[in-house]
PDB file of C-alpha atoms and ligand atoms in Angstrom:
ATOM      1  CA  MET A  49     116.140 -53.251 174.390  1.00  0.00           C
ATOM      2  CA  LYS A  50     113.312 -51.872 176.487  1.00  0.00           C
ATOM      3  CA  LEU A  51     111.173 -54.190 178.677  1.00  0.00           C
ATOM      4  CA  LEU A  52     107.656 -53.148 180.576  1.00  0.00           C
ATOM      5  CA  PHE A  53     107.303 -54.821 183.641  1.00  0.00           C
ATOM      6  CA  ILE A  54     103.907 -55.101 184.989  1.00  0.00           C
ATOM      7  CA  GLY A  55     103.005 -55.307 188.530  1.00  0.00           C
ATOM      8  CA  ASP A  56     100.499 -57.668 190.370  1.00  0.00           C
ATOM      9  CA  ILE A  57      97.554 -58.080 188.387  1.00  0.00           C
ATOM     10  CA  VAL A  58      94.743 -58.063 190.404  1.00  0.00           C
ATOM     11  CA  GLY A  59      91.451 -60.009 189.015  1.00  0.00           C
ATOM     12  CA  SER A  60      89.770 -59.274 185.944  1.00  0.00           C
ATOM     13  CA  PRO A  61      89.895 -55.640 185.979  1.00  0.00           C
ATOM     14  CA  GLY A  62      93.592 -55.778 186.481  1.00  0.00           C
ATOM     15  CA  ARG A  63      93.545 -58.379 182.959  1.00  0.00           C
ATOM     16  CA  ASN A  64      91.333 -55.675 181.427  1.00  0.00           C
ATOM     17  CA  ALA A  65      93.922 -52.879 181.948  1.00  0.00           C
ATOM     18  CA  VAL A  66      96.621 -55.244 180.159  1.00  0.00           C
ATOM     19  CA  LYS A  67      94.496 -55.818 177.710  1.00  0.00           C
ATOM     20  CA  GLN A  68      93.372 -51.919 177.085  1.00  0.00           C
ATOM     21  CA  LEU A  69      96.610 -50.700 177.813  1.00  0.00           C
ATOM     22  CA  LEU A  70      99.421 -52.918 176.291  1.00  0.00           C
ATOM     23  CA  PRO A  71      98.911 -51.793 172.942  1.00  0.00           C
ATOM     24  CA  LYS A  72      99.354 -48.009 173.735  1.00  0.00           C
ATOM     25  CA  LEU A  73     102.444 -48.979 175.684  1.00  0.00           C
ATOM     26  CA  ARG A  74     104.068 -51.298 173.359  1.00  0.00           C
ATOM     27  CA  GLU A  75     103.645 -48.205 170.791  1.00  0.00           C
ATOM     28  CA  GLN A  76     104.466 -45.222 173.150  1.00  0.00           C
ATOM     29  CA  HIS A  77     108.073 -47.097 174.654  1.00  0.00           C
ATOM     30  CA  ALA A  78     108.665 -49.074 171.291  1.00  0.00           C
ATOM     31  CA  LEU A  79     109.172 -52.603 173.780  1.00  0.00           C
ATOM     32  CA  ASP A  80     110.553 -55.147 173.182  1.00  0.00           C
ATOM     33  CA  PHE A  81     109.679 -57.713 176.083  1.00  0.00           C
ATOM     34  CA  VAL A  82     106.507 -57.332 178.599  1.00  0.00           C
ATOM     35  CA  ILE A  83     106.877 -59.404 181.966  1.00  0.00           C
ATOM     36  CA  ALA A  84     104.090 -59.559 184.457  1.00  0.00           C
ATOM     37  CA  ASN A  85     103.499 -60.800 187.892  1.00  0.00           C
ATOM     38  CA  GLY A  86     100.510 -62.856 187.629  1.00  0.00           C
ATOM     39  CA  GLU A  87     100.019 -64.016 191.130  1.00  0.00           C
ATOM     40  CA  ASN A  88      96.517 -62.108 191.672  1.00  0.00           C
ATOM     41  CA  SER A  89      95.044 -62.113 188.149  1.00  0.00           C
ATOM     42  CA  ALA A  90      92.358 -65.000 189.270  1.00  0.00           C
ATOM     43  CA  GLY A  91      90.141 -63.012 191.088  1.00  0.00           C
ATOM     44  CA  GLY A  92      92.625 -61.595 193.176  1.00  0.00           C
ATOM     45  CA  ASN A  93      94.167 -65.250 194.241  1.00  0.00           C
ATOM     46  CA  GLY A  94      96.680 -67.063 192.022  1.00  0.00           C
ATOM     47  CA  ILE A  95      96.374 -67.814 188.464  1.00  0.00           C
ATOM     48  CA  THR A  96      95.027 -70.420 185.890  1.00  0.00           C
ATOM     49  CA  PRO A  97      95.933 -71.863 182.736  1.00  0.00           C
ATOM     50  CA  LYS A  98      93.211 -70.169 181.054  1.00  0.00           C
ATOM     51  CA  ILE A  99      94.011 -67.105 182.650  1.00  0.00           C
ATOM     52  CA  ALA A 100      97.753 -67.418 181.642  1.00  0.00           C
ATOM     53  CA  GLU A 101      96.589 -68.170 178.099  1.00  0.00           C
ATOM     54  CA  GLU A 102      94.792 -64.574 178.050  1.00  0.00           C
ATOM     55  CA  LEU A 103      97.595 -62.722 179.538  1.00  0.00           C
ATOM     56  CA  PHE A 104      99.997 -64.157 177.005  1.00  0.00           C
ATOM     57  CA  SER A 105      97.614 -63.532 174.004  1.00  0.00           C
ATOM     58  CA  PHE A 106      97.473 -60.008 175.492  1.00  0.00           C
ATOM     59  CA  GLY A 107     101.256 -59.753 174.559  1.00  0.00           C
ATOM     60  CA  VAL A 108     102.576 -60.768 178.129  1.00  0.00           C
ATOM     61  CA  ASP A 109     105.981 -62.377 177.176  1.00  0.00           C
ATOM     62  CA  VAL A 110     106.539 -64.374 180.825  1.00  0.00           C
ATOM     63  CA  ILE A 111     104.655 -64.411 183.736  1.00  0.00           C
ATOM     64  CA  THR A 112     105.854 -64.462 187.382  1.00  0.00           C
ATOM     65  CA  THR A 113     104.091 -64.855 190.735  1.00  0.00           C
ATOM     66  CA  GLY A 114     104.549 -64.774 194.463  1.00  0.00           C
ATOM     67  CA  ASP A 115     103.225 -65.995 197.301  1.00  0.00           C
ATOM     68  CA  HIS A 116      99.756 -66.495 196.102  1.00  0.00           C
ATOM     69  CA  LEU A 117     100.665 -68.741 193.922  1.00  0.00           C
ATOM     70  CA  TRP A 118      99.060 -72.370 195.221  1.00  0.00           C
ATOM     71  CA  ASP A 119      95.842 -70.429 195.682  1.00  0.00           C
ATOM     72  CA  GLN A 120      94.056 -72.341 192.534  1.00  0.00           C
ATOM     73  CA  LYS A 121      95.060 -76.163 192.300  1.00  0.00           C
ATOM     74  CA  GLU A 122      95.060 -76.035 188.258  1.00  0.00           C
ATOM     75  CA  VAL A 123      98.534 -73.824 188.642  1.00  0.00           C
ATOM     76  CA  VAL A 124     100.442 -77.114 188.629  1.00  0.00           C
ATOM     77  CA  GLU A 125      99.390 -77.561 185.203  1.00  0.00           C
ATOM     78  CA  LEU A 126     101.222 -74.332 184.559  1.00  0.00           C
ATOM     79  CA  LEU A 127     104.079 -74.792 186.501  1.00  0.00           C
ATOM     80  CA  GLU A 128     104.743 -78.473 184.628  1.00  0.00           C
ATOM     81  CA  ASN A 129     104.173 -77.490 181.299  1.00  0.00           C
ATOM     82  CA  GLU A 130     104.569 -73.698 180.665  1.00  0.00           C
ATOM     83  CA  LYS A 131     107.799 -72.799 180.070  1.00  0.00           C
ATOM     84  CA  ARG A 132     106.910 -68.998 180.205  1.00  0.00           C
ATOM     85  CA  PHE A 133     105.580 -69.061 183.536  1.00  0.00           C
ATOM     86  CA  LEU A 134     107.692 -68.865 186.649  1.00  0.00           C
ATOM     87  CA  ARG A 135     107.749 -69.102 190.555  1.00  0.00           C
ATOM     88  CA  PRO A 136     109.808 -68.093 193.291  1.00  0.00           C
ATOM     89  CA  LEU A 137     113.004 -69.998 192.689  1.00  0.00           C
ATOM     90  CA  ASN A 138     113.493 -70.429 196.464  1.00  0.00           C
ATOM     91  CA  TYR A 139     110.669 -72.746 197.186  1.00  0.00           C
ATOM     92  CA  PRO A 140     112.216 -75.933 198.767  1.00  0.00           C
ATOM     93  CA  ALA A 141     113.498 -78.668 196.473  1.00  0.00           C
ATOM     94  CA  GLY A 142     110.973 -80.742 194.858  1.00  0.00           C
ATOM     95  CA  ALA A 143     108.114 -78.076 194.212  1.00  0.00           C
ATOM     96  CA  PRO A 144     107.080 -78.617 191.103  1.00  0.00           C
ATOM     97  CA  GLY A 145     107.851 -75.278 188.187  1.00  0.00           C
ATOM     98  CA  GLN A 146     110.772 -73.383 187.911  1.00  0.00           C
ATOM     99  CA  GLY A 147     112.296 -69.581 189.404  1.00  0.00           C
ATOM    100  CA  SER A 148     114.272 -68.580 186.017  1.00  0.00           C
ATOM    101  CA  ALA A 149     114.605 -69.164 182.700  1.00  0.00           C
ATOM    102  CA  ILE A 150     115.934 -67.817 179.279  1.00  0.00           C
ATOM    103  CA  PHE A 151     114.064 -66.373 176.400  1.00  0.00           C
ATOM    104  CA  GLU A 152     114.795 -65.156 173.159  1.00  0.00           C
ATOM    105  CA  VAL A 153     113.785 -61.170 172.466  1.00  0.00           C
ATOM    106  CA  ARG A 154     111.843 -61.102 169.317  1.00  0.00           C
ATOM    107  CA  SER A 155     112.422 -57.735 168.065  1.00  0.00           C
ATOM    108  CA  SER A 156     113.253 -56.219 164.462  1.00  0.00           C
ATOM    109  CA  ALA A 157     115.478 -53.634 166.055  1.00  0.00           C
ATOM    110  CA  PHE A 158     118.071 -56.158 167.106  1.00  0.00           C
ATOM    111  CA  ASP A 159     120.475 -57.836 164.028  1.00  0.00           C
ATOM    112  CA  VAL A 160     121.921 -60.595 166.714  1.00  0.00           C
ATOM    113  CA  ARG A 161     120.140 -63.084 168.675  1.00  0.00           C
ATOM    114  CA  CYS A 162     119.031 -61.442 172.053  1.00  0.00           C
ATOM    115  CA  LEU A 163     118.551 -63.378 175.157  1.00  0.00           C
ATOM    116  CA  ILE A 164     117.063 -62.033 178.629  1.00  0.00           C
ATOM    117  CA  GLY A 165     117.303 -64.172 181.673  1.00  0.00           C
ATOM    118  CA  VAL A 166     114.403 -63.685 184.031  1.00  0.00           C
ATOM    119  CA  LEU A 167     114.365 -64.766 187.494  1.00  0.00           C
ATOM    120  CA  ASN A 168     111.815 -64.556 190.237  1.00  0.00           C
ATOM    121  CA  LEU A 169     112.385 -64.951 194.423  1.00  0.00           C
ATOM    122  CA  GLN A 170     110.635 -64.287 197.474  1.00  0.00           C
ATOM    123  CA  GLY A 171     111.794 -62.248 200.103  1.00  0.00           C
ATOM    124  CA  ARG A 172     111.379 -63.603 203.896  1.00  0.00           C
ATOM    125  CA  THR A 173     110.542 -61.197 206.108  1.00  0.00           C
ATOM    126  CA  PHE A 174     106.866 -60.789 207.146  1.00  0.00           C
ATOM    127  CA  MET A 175     106.733 -63.862 204.615  1.00  0.00           C
ATOM    128  CA  PRO A 176     106.275 -67.550 204.429  1.00  0.00           C
ATOM    129  CA  PRO A 177     109.748 -69.106 205.172  1.00  0.00           C
ATOM    130  CA  LEU A 178     111.328 -70.197 202.332  1.00  0.00           C
ATOM    131  CA  GLU A 179     114.905 -71.115 201.505  1.00  0.00           C
ATOM    132  CA  ASN A 180     117.539 -68.095 201.174  1.00  0.00           C
ATOM    133  CA  PRO A 181     116.858 -65.916 198.476  1.00  0.00           C
ATOM    134  CA  PHE A 182     120.123 -64.305 198.484  1.00  0.00           C
ATOM    135  CA  LEU A 183     122.190 -67.377 198.506  1.00  0.00           C
ATOM    136  CA  LEU A 184     119.919 -68.995 195.731  1.00  0.00           C
ATOM    137  CA  GLY A 185     119.696 -65.666 194.205  1.00  0.00           C
ATOM    138  CA  ARG A 186     123.676 -65.101 193.906  1.00  0.00           C
ATOM    139  CA  GLU A 187     123.953 -68.440 192.483  1.00  0.00           C
ATOM    140  CA  GLU A 188     121.147 -68.591 190.181  1.00  0.00           C
ATOM    141  CA  VAL A 189     122.235 -65.240 188.902  1.00  0.00           C
ATOM    142  CA  GLU A 190     126.062 -66.523 188.125  1.00  0.00           C
ATOM    143  CA  ARG A 191     124.512 -69.381 186.220  1.00  0.00           C
ATOM    144  CA  LEU A 192     122.404 -67.356 183.903  1.00  0.00           C
ATOM    145  CA  ARG A 193     124.816 -64.810 183.024  1.00  0.00           C
ATOM    146  CA  ARG A 194     127.066 -67.846 181.150  1.00  0.00           C
ATOM    147  CA  GLN A 195     124.091 -67.322 178.886  1.00  0.00           C
ATOM    148  CA  THR A 196     123.204 -63.660 179.096  1.00  0.00           C
ATOM    149  CA  LYS A 197     123.765 -59.992 180.959  1.00  0.00           C
ATOM    150  CA  ILE A 198     120.318 -58.981 180.483  1.00  0.00           C
ATOM    151  CA  ILE A 199     118.791 -60.499 183.359  1.00  0.00           C
ATOM    152  CA  PHE A 200     115.413 -58.994 185.056  1.00  0.00           C
ATOM    153  CA  VAL A 201     114.463 -59.716 188.728  1.00  0.00           C
ATOM    154  CA  ASP A 202     111.197 -59.814 189.899  1.00  0.00           C
ATOM    155  CA  PHE A 203     111.609 -60.111 193.905  1.00  0.00           C
ATOM    156  CA  HIS A 204     108.563 -60.442 195.584  1.00  0.00           C
ATOM    157  CA  ALA A 205     108.782 -59.586 199.161  1.00  0.00           C
ATOM    158  CA  GLU A 206     107.158 -57.217 201.663  1.00  0.00           C
ATOM    159  CA  ALA A 207     109.886 -55.608 203.526  1.00  0.00           C
ATOM    160  CA  THR A 208     111.993 -52.406 201.940  1.00  0.00           C
ATOM    161  CA  SER A 209     115.600 -53.332 203.775  1.00  0.00           C
ATOM    162  CA  GLU A 210     115.215 -56.617 202.435  1.00  0.00           C
ATOM    163  CA  LYS A 211     114.449 -55.372 198.538  1.00  0.00           C
ATOM    164  CA  ILE A 212     117.062 -52.874 198.734  1.00  0.00           C
ATOM    165  CA  ALA A 213     119.833 -55.065 200.053  1.00  0.00           C
ATOM    166  CA  PHE A 214     119.258 -57.806 197.285  1.00  0.00           C
ATOM    167  CA  ALA A 215     119.298 -55.403 195.091  1.00  0.00           C
ATOM    168  CA  ARG A 216     123.014 -53.830 196.445  1.00  0.00           C
ATOM    169  CA  MET A 217     124.166 -57.231 196.732  1.00  0.00           C
ATOM    170  CA  LEU A 218     123.428 -57.915 192.531  1.00  0.00           C
ATOM    171  CA  ASP A 219     123.965 -54.651 191.402  1.00  0.00           C
ATOM    172  CA  GLY A 220     126.159 -54.689 188.194  1.00  0.00           C
ATOM    173  CA  GLN A 221     125.252 -58.870 187.466  1.00  0.00           C
ATOM    174  CA  VAL A 222     121.773 -58.112 186.753  1.00  0.00           C
ATOM    175  CA  SER A 223     120.213 -55.560 184.585  1.00  0.00           C
ATOM    176  CA  ALA A 224     117.105 -54.786 186.862  1.00  0.00           C
ATOM    177  CA  VAL A 225     115.748 -55.485 190.344  1.00  0.00           C
ATOM    178  CA  VAL A 226     111.915 -54.681 190.624  1.00  0.00           C
ATOM    179  CA  GLY A 227     109.854 -55.712 193.680  1.00  0.00           C
ATOM    180  CA  THR A 228     106.139 -56.436 193.942  1.00  0.00           C
ATOM    181  CA  HIS A 229     104.101 -58.012 196.657  1.00  0.00           C
ATOM    182  CA  THR A 230     103.214 -54.823 198.809  1.00  0.00           C
ATOM    183  CA  HIS A 231     100.795 -53.575 195.645  1.00  0.00           C
ATOM    184  CA  VAL A 232     101.882 -50.207 196.918  1.00  0.00           C
ATOM    185  CA  GLN A 233     104.312 -48.274 193.939  1.00  0.00           C
ATOM    186  CA  THR A 234     107.425 -46.987 195.500  1.00  0.00           C
ATOM    187  CA  ALA A 235     109.033 -43.456 193.910  1.00  0.00           C
ATOM    188  CA  ASP A 236     112.630 -44.627 194.223  1.00  0.00           C
ATOM    189  CA  GLU A 237     113.446 -45.830 190.846  1.00  0.00           C
ATOM    190  CA  GLN A 238     116.866 -45.360 190.070  1.00  0.00           C
ATOM    191  CA  ILE A 239     120.451 -47.200 188.291  1.00  0.00           C
ATOM    192  CA  LEU A 240     122.262 -48.084 191.412  1.00  0.00           C
ATOM    193  CA  PRO A 241     126.094 -47.585 190.532  1.00  0.00           C
ATOM    194  CA  GLY A 242     126.799 -50.443 188.893  1.00  0.00           C
ATOM    195  CA  GLY A 243     124.304 -50.155 186.351  1.00  0.00           C
ATOM    196  CA  THR A 244     121.209 -52.231 188.060  1.00  0.00           C
ATOM    197  CA  ALA A 245     117.943 -50.881 187.414  1.00  0.00           C
ATOM    198  CA  TYR A 246     116.107 -50.717 190.607  1.00  0.00           C
ATOM    199  CA  LEU A 247     112.756 -50.091 191.991  1.00  0.00           C
ATOM    200  CA  THR A 248     111.165 -51.147 195.589  1.00  0.00           C
ATOM    201  CA  ASP A 249     107.747 -51.970 194.572  1.00  0.00           C
ATOM    202  CA  ALA A 250     106.206 -51.716 191.040  1.00  0.00           C
ATOM    203  CA  GLY A 251     102.604 -51.290 192.860  1.00  0.00           C
ATOM    204  CA  PHE A 252      99.643 -53.248 190.979  1.00  0.00           C
ATOM    205  CA  THR A 253      97.658 -53.342 188.405  1.00  0.00           C
ATOM    206  CA  GLY A 254      93.810 -53.241 188.867  1.00  0.00           C
ATOM    207  CA  PRO A 255      91.016 -51.457 190.666  1.00  0.00           C
ATOM    208  CA  HIS A 256      92.665 -48.780 193.221  1.00  0.00           C
ATOM    209  CA  ASP A 257      89.523 -47.585 194.756  1.00  0.00           C
ATOM    210  CA  GLY A 258      90.075 -50.211 197.890  1.00  0.00           C
ATOM    211  CA  CYS A 259      92.450 -51.754 199.876  1.00  0.00           C
ATOM    212  CA  LEU A 260      95.522 -53.083 197.658  1.00  0.00           C
ATOM    213  CA  GLY A 261      92.525 -54.184 194.677  1.00  0.00           C
ATOM    214  CA  ARG A 262      89.960 -55.691 197.310  1.00  0.00           C
ATOM    215  CA  GLU A 263      87.057 -53.912 198.657  1.00  0.00           C
ATOM    216  CA  ILE A 264      87.343 -51.831 201.446  1.00  0.00           C
ATOM    217  CA  GLU A 265      84.666 -52.622 204.063  1.00  0.00           C
ATOM    218  CA  PRO A 266      85.850 -56.643 204.405  1.00  0.00           C
ATOM    219  CA  VAL A 267      89.311 -55.294 205.061  1.00  0.00           C
ATOM    220  CA  ILE A 268      88.163 -52.742 207.677  1.00  0.00           C
ATOM    221  CA  LYS A 269      85.795 -55.346 209.454  1.00  0.00           C
ATOM    222  CA  ARG A 270      88.898 -58.137 209.523  1.00  0.00           C
ATOM    223  CA  PHE A 271      91.277 -55.442 211.433  1.00  0.00           C
ATOM    224  CA  LEU A 272      88.194 -54.509 213.541  1.00  0.00           C
ATOM    225  CA  THR A 273      87.348 -58.302 214.352  1.00  0.00           C
ATOM    226  CA  GLY A 274      90.157 -60.378 213.341  1.00  0.00           C
ATOM    227  CA  MET A 275      87.284 -62.708 212.072  1.00  0.00           C
ATOM    228  CA  PRO A 276      88.106 -64.144 208.177  1.00  0.00           C
ATOM    229  CA  GLN A 277      86.393 -62.279 205.782  1.00  0.00           C
ATOM    230  CA  ARG A 278      85.752 -62.718 202.003  1.00  0.00           C
ATOM    231  CA  PHE A 279      88.002 -60.009 200.086  1.00  0.00           C
ATOM    232  CA  GLU A 280      86.081 -59.355 196.819  1.00  0.00           C
ATOM    233  CA  VAL A 281      88.208 -57.571 193.651  1.00  0.00           C
ATOM    234  CA  ALA A 282      87.329 -54.387 194.015  1.00  0.00           C
ATOM    235  CA  LYS A 283      85.932 -51.993 190.884  1.00  0.00           C
ATOM    236  CA  ASN A 284      86.887 -48.113 190.274  1.00  0.00           C
ATOM    237  CA  ARG A 285      89.907 -46.452 189.533  1.00  0.00           C
ATOM    238  CA  VAL A 286      91.323 -49.044 187.680  1.00  0.00           C
ATOM    239  CA  LEU A 287      95.464 -48.579 187.064  1.00  0.00           C
ATOM    240  CA  LEU A 288      98.411 -50.069 185.289  1.00  0.00           C
ATOM    241  CA  HIS A 289     101.586 -50.234 187.341  1.00  0.00           C
ATOM    242  CA  GLY A 290     104.788 -50.705 186.356  1.00  0.00           C
ATOM    243  CA  ALA A 291     108.451 -49.747 184.903  1.00  0.00           C
ATOM    244  CA  VAL A 292     109.712 -49.562 181.853  1.00  0.00           C
ATOM    245  CA  ILE A 293     113.601 -50.271 181.790  1.00  0.00           C
ATOM    246  CA  GLU A 294     115.999 -49.568 178.912  1.00  0.00           C
ATOM    247  CA  ILE A 295     118.934 -52.011 178.782  1.00  0.00           C
ATOM    248  CA  ASP A 296     122.461 -52.048 176.735  1.00  0.00           C
ATOM    249  CA  ASP A 297     122.144 -54.969 175.093  1.00  0.00           C
ATOM    250  CA  VAL A 298     125.873 -55.503 175.046  1.00  0.00           C
ATOM    251  CA  SER A 299     126.557 -54.919 178.188  1.00  0.00           C
ATOM    252  CA  GLY A 300     123.160 -55.686 180.071  1.00  0.00           C
ATOM    253  CA  LYS A 301     123.400 -52.350 181.858  1.00  0.00           C
ATOM    254  CA  ALA A 302     120.370 -50.635 182.560  1.00  0.00           C
ATOM    255  CA  ILE A 303     120.439 -47.149 180.721  1.00  0.00           C
ATOM    256  CA  LYS A 304     117.067 -45.753 181.690  1.00  0.00           C
ATOM    257  CA  ILE A 305     114.162 -46.996 184.310  1.00  0.00           C
ATOM    258  CA  GLN A 306     110.711 -45.279 184.324  1.00  0.00           C
ATOM    259  CA  ARG A 307     107.753 -45.776 186.664  1.00  0.00           C
ATOM    260  CA  VAL A 308     104.354 -46.299 185.045  1.00  0.00           C
ATOM    261  CA  SER A 309     100.828 -45.718 185.960  1.00  0.00           C
ATOM    262  CA  GLU A 310      98.521 -45.393 183.449  1.00  0.00           C
ATOM    263  CA  ALA A 311      94.724 -44.965 183.985  1.00  0.00           C
ATOM    264  CA  THR A 312      92.257 -46.938 181.873  1.00  0.00           C
ATOM    265  CA  GLU A 313      89.516 -45.292 179.838  1.00  0.00           C
TER     266      GLU A 313
HETATM  267 FE1  FE2 B  89     100.169 -59.793 194.890  1.00  0.00          FE
HETATM  268 FE1  FE2 B  90     102.194 -61.590 196.944  1.00  0.00          FE
END
């Protein structure tokens, strides 16, 4: 099977990029499944039920998130009711929502039922402290593997070391670990020795003529003065960032990983 993972969708430019480019990418790569990180899809901050619905209507099958999860209060509705919406698993017990789920991949390419497990975790280095993603991640993967060997992990983290160590820990146990959060696409896509596809960061989907998707001036002013600023979403050079991963349906091991950086018209 072939899946596309889309890096953090930022604001309406990012959403429009998905709308415009996903049909083309689906055809070009014969995609069976699409996962997107939506933590910045509402004006750069969080996500709402309406926006999630929009992303699903564009062809996204599952939405993952990260530290911007709580920016819009309506997100609780999604966490409580939407099975296709994931938050980092390692929030403290009692937080609403789910950190992993299993989905059926509907594709004419399969004569047997094909299941994919999707897991979302958040790192702890230079990030708000959550439960240990290594311990919880390892346990959760063990649990998911009882149902399917095809498992995709969005590891939302700042530090490259934490992401690499996490992927190495799960090498051979999951199909892919792709990082998000930095909004900067890395060039280290590879298949680890055990068969896990890996990319430190998928990058972000939105306006790249800015600072990580935001207008430049307020970001510079904040660094110059230390004063909080309003970070509006930038406008120009809109790219869809992510990765296409081909996975062996039977073994769950990755066959190929290819970075995606596609410009809108
Ligand atoms: Fe983000
Ligand atoms: Fe983030």
